[in-house]
GROMACS .gro file of C-alpha atoms in nm:
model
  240
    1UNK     CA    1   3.851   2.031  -0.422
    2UNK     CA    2   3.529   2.183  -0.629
    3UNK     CA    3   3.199   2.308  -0.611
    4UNK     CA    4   2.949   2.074  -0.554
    5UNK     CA    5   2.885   1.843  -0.897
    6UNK     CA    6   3.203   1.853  -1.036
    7UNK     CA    7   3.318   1.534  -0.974
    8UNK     CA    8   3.547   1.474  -0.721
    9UNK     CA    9   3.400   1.167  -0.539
   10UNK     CA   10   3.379   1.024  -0.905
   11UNK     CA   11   3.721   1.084  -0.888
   12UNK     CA   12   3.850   0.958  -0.589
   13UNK     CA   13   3.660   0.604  -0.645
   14UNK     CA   14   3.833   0.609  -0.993
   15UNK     CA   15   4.183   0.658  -0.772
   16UNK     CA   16   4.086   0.351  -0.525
   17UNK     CA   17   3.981   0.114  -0.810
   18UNK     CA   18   4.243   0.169  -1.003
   19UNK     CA   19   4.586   0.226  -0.828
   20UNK     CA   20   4.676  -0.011  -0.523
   21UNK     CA   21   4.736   0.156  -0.144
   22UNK     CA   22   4.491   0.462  -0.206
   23UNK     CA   23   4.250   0.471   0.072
   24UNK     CA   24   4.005   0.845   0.215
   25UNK     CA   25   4.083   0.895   0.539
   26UNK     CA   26   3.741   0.862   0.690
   27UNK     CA   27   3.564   1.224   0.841
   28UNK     CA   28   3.479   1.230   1.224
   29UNK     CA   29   3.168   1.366   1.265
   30UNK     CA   30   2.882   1.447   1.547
   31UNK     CA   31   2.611   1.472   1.345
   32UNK     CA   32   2.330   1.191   1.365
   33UNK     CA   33   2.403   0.860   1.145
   34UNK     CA   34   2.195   0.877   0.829
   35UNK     CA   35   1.988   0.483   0.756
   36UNK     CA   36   2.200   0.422   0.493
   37UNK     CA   37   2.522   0.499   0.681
   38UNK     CA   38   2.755   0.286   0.841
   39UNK     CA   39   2.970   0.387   1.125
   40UNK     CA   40   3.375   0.347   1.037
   41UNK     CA   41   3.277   0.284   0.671
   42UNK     CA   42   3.111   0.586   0.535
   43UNK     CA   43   3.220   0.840   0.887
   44UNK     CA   44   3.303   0.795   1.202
   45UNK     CA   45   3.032   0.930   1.399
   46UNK     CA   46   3.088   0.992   1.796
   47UNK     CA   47   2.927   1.263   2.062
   48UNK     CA   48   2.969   1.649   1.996
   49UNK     CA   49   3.111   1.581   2.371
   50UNK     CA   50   3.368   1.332   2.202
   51UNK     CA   51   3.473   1.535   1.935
   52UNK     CA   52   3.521   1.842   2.168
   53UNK     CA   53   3.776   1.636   2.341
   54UNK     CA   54   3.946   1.556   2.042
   55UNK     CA   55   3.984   1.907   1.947
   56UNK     CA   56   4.119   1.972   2.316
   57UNK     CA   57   4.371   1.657   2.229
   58UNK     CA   58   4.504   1.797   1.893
   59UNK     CA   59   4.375   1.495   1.765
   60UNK     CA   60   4.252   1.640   1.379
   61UNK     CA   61   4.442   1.814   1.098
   62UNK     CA   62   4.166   2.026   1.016
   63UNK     CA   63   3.809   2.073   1.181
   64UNK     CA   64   3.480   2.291   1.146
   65UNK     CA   65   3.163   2.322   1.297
   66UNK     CA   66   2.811   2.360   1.020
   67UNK     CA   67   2.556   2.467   1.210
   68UNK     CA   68   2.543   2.246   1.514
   69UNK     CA   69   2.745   1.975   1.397
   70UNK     CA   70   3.159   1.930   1.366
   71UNK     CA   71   3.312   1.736   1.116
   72UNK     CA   72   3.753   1.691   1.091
   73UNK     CA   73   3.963   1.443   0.999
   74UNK     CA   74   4.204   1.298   1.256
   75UNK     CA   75   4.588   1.252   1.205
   76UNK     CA   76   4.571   0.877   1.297
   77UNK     CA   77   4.354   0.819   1.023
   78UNK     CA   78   4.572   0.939   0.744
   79UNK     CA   79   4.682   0.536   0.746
   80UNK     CA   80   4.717   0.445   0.357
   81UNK     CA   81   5.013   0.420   0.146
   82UNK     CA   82   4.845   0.718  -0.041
   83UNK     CA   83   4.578   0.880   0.152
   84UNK     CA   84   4.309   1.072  -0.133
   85UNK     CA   85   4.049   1.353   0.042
   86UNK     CA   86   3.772   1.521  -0.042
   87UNK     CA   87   3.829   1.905   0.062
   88UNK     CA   88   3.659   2.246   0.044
   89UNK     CA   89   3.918   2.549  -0.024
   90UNK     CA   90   3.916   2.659   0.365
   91UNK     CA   91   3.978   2.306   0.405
   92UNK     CA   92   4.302   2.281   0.189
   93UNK     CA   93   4.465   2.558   0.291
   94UNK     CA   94   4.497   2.364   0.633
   95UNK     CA   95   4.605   2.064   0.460
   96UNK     CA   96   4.859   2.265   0.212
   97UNK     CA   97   5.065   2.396   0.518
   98UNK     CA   98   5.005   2.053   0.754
   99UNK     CA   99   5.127   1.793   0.391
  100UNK     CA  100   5.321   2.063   0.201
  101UNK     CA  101   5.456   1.810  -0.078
  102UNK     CA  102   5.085   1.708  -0.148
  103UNK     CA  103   4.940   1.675  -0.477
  104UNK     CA  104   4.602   1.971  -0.509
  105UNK     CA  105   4.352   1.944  -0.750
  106UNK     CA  106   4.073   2.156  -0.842
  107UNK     CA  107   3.777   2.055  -1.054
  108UNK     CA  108   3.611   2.353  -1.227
  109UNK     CA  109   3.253   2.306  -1.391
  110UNK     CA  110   3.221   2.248  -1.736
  111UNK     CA  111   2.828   2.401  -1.672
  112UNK     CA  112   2.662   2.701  -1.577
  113UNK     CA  113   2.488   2.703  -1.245
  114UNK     CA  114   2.172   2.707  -1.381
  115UNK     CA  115   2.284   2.343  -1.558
  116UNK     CA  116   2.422   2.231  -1.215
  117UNK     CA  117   2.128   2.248  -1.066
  118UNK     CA  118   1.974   2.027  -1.249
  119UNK     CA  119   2.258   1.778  -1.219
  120UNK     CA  120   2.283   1.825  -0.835
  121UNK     CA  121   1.873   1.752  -0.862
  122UNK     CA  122   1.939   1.434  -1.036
  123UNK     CA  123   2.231   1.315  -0.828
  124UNK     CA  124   1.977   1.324  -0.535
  125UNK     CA  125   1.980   1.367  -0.176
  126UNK     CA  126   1.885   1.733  -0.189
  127UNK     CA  127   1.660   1.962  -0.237
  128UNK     CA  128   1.579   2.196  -0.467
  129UNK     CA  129   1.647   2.504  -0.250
  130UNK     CA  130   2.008   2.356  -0.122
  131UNK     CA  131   2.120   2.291  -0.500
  132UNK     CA  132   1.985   2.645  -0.626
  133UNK     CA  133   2.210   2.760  -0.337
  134UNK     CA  134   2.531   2.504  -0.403
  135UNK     CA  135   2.554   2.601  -0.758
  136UNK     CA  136   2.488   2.943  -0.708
  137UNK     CA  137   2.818   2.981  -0.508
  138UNK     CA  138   3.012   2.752  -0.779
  139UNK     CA  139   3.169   3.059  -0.986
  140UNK     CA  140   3.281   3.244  -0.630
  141UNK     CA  141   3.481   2.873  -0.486
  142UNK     CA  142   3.625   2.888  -0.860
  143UNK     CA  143   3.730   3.255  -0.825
  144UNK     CA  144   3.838   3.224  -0.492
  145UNK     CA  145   4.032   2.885  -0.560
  146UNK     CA  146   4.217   3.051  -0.875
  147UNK     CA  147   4.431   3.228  -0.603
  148UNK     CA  148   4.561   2.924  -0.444
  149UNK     CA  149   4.835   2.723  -0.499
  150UNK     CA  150   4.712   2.420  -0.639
  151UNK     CA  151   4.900   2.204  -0.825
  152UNK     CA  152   4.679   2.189  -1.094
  153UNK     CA  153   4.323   2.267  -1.207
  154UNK     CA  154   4.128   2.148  -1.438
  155UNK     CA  155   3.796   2.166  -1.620
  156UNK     CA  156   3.583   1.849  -1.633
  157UNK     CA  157   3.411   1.788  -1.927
  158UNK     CA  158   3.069   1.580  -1.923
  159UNK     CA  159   3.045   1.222  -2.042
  160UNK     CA  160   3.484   1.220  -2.069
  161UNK     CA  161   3.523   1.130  -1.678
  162UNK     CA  162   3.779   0.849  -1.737
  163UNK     CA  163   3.964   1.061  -1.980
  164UNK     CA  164   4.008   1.379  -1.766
  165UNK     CA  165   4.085   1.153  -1.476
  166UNK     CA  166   4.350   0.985  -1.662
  167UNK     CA  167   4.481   1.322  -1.770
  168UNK     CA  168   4.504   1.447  -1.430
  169UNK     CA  169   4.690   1.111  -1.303
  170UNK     CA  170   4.949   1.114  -1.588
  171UNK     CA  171   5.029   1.514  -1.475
  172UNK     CA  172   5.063   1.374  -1.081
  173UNK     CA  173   5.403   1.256  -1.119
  174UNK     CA  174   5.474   0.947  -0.838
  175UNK     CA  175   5.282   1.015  -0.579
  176UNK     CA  176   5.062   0.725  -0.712
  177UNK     CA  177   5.316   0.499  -0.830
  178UNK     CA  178   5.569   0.509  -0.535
  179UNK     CA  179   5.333   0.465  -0.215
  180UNK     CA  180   5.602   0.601   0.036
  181UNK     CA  181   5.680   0.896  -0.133
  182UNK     CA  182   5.522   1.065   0.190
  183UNK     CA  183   5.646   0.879   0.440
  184UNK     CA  184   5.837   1.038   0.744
  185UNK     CA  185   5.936   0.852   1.087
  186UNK     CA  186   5.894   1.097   1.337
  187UNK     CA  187   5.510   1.226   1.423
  188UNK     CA  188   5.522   1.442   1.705
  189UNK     CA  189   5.754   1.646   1.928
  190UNK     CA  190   5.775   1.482   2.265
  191UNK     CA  191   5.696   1.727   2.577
  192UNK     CA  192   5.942   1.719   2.854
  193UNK     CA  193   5.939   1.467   3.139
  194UNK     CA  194   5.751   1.593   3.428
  195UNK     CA  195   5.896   1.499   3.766
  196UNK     CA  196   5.738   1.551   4.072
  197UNK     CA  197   5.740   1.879   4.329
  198UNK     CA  198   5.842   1.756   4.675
  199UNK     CA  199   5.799   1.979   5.021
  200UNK     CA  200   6.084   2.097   5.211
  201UNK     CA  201   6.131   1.746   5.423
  202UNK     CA  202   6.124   1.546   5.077
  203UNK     CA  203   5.792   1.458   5.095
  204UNK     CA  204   5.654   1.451   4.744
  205UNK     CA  205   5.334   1.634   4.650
  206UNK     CA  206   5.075   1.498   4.453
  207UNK     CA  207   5.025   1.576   4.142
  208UNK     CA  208   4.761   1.836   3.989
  209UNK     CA  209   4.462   1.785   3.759
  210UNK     CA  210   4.709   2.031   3.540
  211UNK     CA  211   4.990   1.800   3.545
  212UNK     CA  212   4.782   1.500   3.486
  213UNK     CA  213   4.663   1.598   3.172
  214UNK     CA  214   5.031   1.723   3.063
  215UNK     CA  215   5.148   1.340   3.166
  216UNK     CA  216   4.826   1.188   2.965
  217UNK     CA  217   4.879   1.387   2.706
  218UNK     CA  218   5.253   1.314   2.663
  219UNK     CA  219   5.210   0.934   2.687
  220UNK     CA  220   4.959   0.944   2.412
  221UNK     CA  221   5.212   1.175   2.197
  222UNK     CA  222   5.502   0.881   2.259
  223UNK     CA  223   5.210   0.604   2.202
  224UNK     CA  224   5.132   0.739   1.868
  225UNK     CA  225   5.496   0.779   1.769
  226UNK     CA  226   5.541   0.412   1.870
  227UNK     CA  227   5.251   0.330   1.609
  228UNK     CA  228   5.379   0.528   1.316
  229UNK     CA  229   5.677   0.356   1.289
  230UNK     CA  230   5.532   0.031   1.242
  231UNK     CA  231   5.617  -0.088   0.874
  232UNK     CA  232   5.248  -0.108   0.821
  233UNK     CA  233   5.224   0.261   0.893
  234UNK     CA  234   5.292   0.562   0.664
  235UNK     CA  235   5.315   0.869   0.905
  236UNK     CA  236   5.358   1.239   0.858
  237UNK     CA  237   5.546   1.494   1.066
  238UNK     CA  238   5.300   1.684   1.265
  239UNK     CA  239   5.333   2.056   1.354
  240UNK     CA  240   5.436   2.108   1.693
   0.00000   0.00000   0.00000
């Protein structure tokens, strides 16, 4: 996590290039595809009717809606070895208590907002009203980060990149180097069978649209299970 400008997709292509079975779970999103975009590479862009019924399924970790849009990331996409993300503070708190023995980092600015604007200006893709704005609200994220428990923050200083990446991996332990360290088997608690209500001469009644879903929604719970503990598959143990 960080402001904006501090460096954190810097860092997480440094992670990918340079240590084997890193991979960023890929954010679901409704918003309209950008012409540069491409869908399952950069997002995963479906209906705000879509991801509504995703969010009825218990299908993300973490969700949020900006403005009219939603954007999460799904559990079933958390499908690397070691899985790297790119996370606002409201954002990690959710994935603190859903990964607990993840590895947190926060990047603070080496800059003064009035400095980051001008580097948010150059990075492109905004304006200059949305950067005044993003780096005006860097020192509050910082403040606000300070009383979380991340496992480590640091200051990033400009035009050392590699080196204060390479500090940060060394401090990380083996969460890089041993690509299970994460792993767990089991995914999800399975619901109950549900059996059918019969009348009073045995006759058995059908079921309702309420028991339906229950059944669909089971199936899919002992489907995904199934998945996870395919060799090729690092799971996590999800909340019931």
């Amino acid at each position: 996590s960080g402001p904006s400008g501090t460096g954190k997709s810097t860092f997480i292509r440094h992670l990918k290039k340079n240590f084997s079975g890193v991979g960023e779970p890929l954010t679901v999103t409704s918003r309209p595809r950008r012409p540069k975009e491409r869908d399952g590479v950069d997002r995963i862009f479906v209906t705000k009717a879509d991801f509504e019924k995703m969010v009825e399924n218990d299908e993300f970790v973490e969700w949020e809606k900006q403005k009219e849009h939603y954007y999460g990331r799904r559990w079933v996409d958390f499908i690397y070895p070691t899985n790297v993300i790119d996370v606002n503070i409201n954002g990690a708190k959710k994935y603190m208590k859903a990964f607990p023995d993840a590895h947190s980092v926060f990047l603070i600015p080496d800059v003064p907002p009035k400095a980051m604007v001008k580097r948010l200006m150059r990075r492109g893709g905004m304006g200059l009203t949305e950067a005044k704005q993003r780096a005006s609200i860097g020192p509050s994220i910082v403040k606000a980060a300070k009383k979380m428990d991340y496992d480590q923050f640091v200051t990033m200083k400009t035009g050392s990149y590699e080196k204060v990446f390479e500090d940060i991996v060394s401090k990380m332990g083996d969460v890089l180097s041993n690509t299970r360290v994460h792993e767990s088997s089991i995914m999800i608690p399975i619901s109950p069978e549900l059996h059918p209500q019969t009348t009073l001469d045995g006759t058995p009644r059908p079921y309702s649209d309420r028991d339906r879903e229950y059944m669909r929604k089971r199936d899919k719970n002992i489907e995904f299970n199934r998945t996870a503990l395919n060799d090729d598959y690092v799971s996590f143990i999800i909340p019931a």
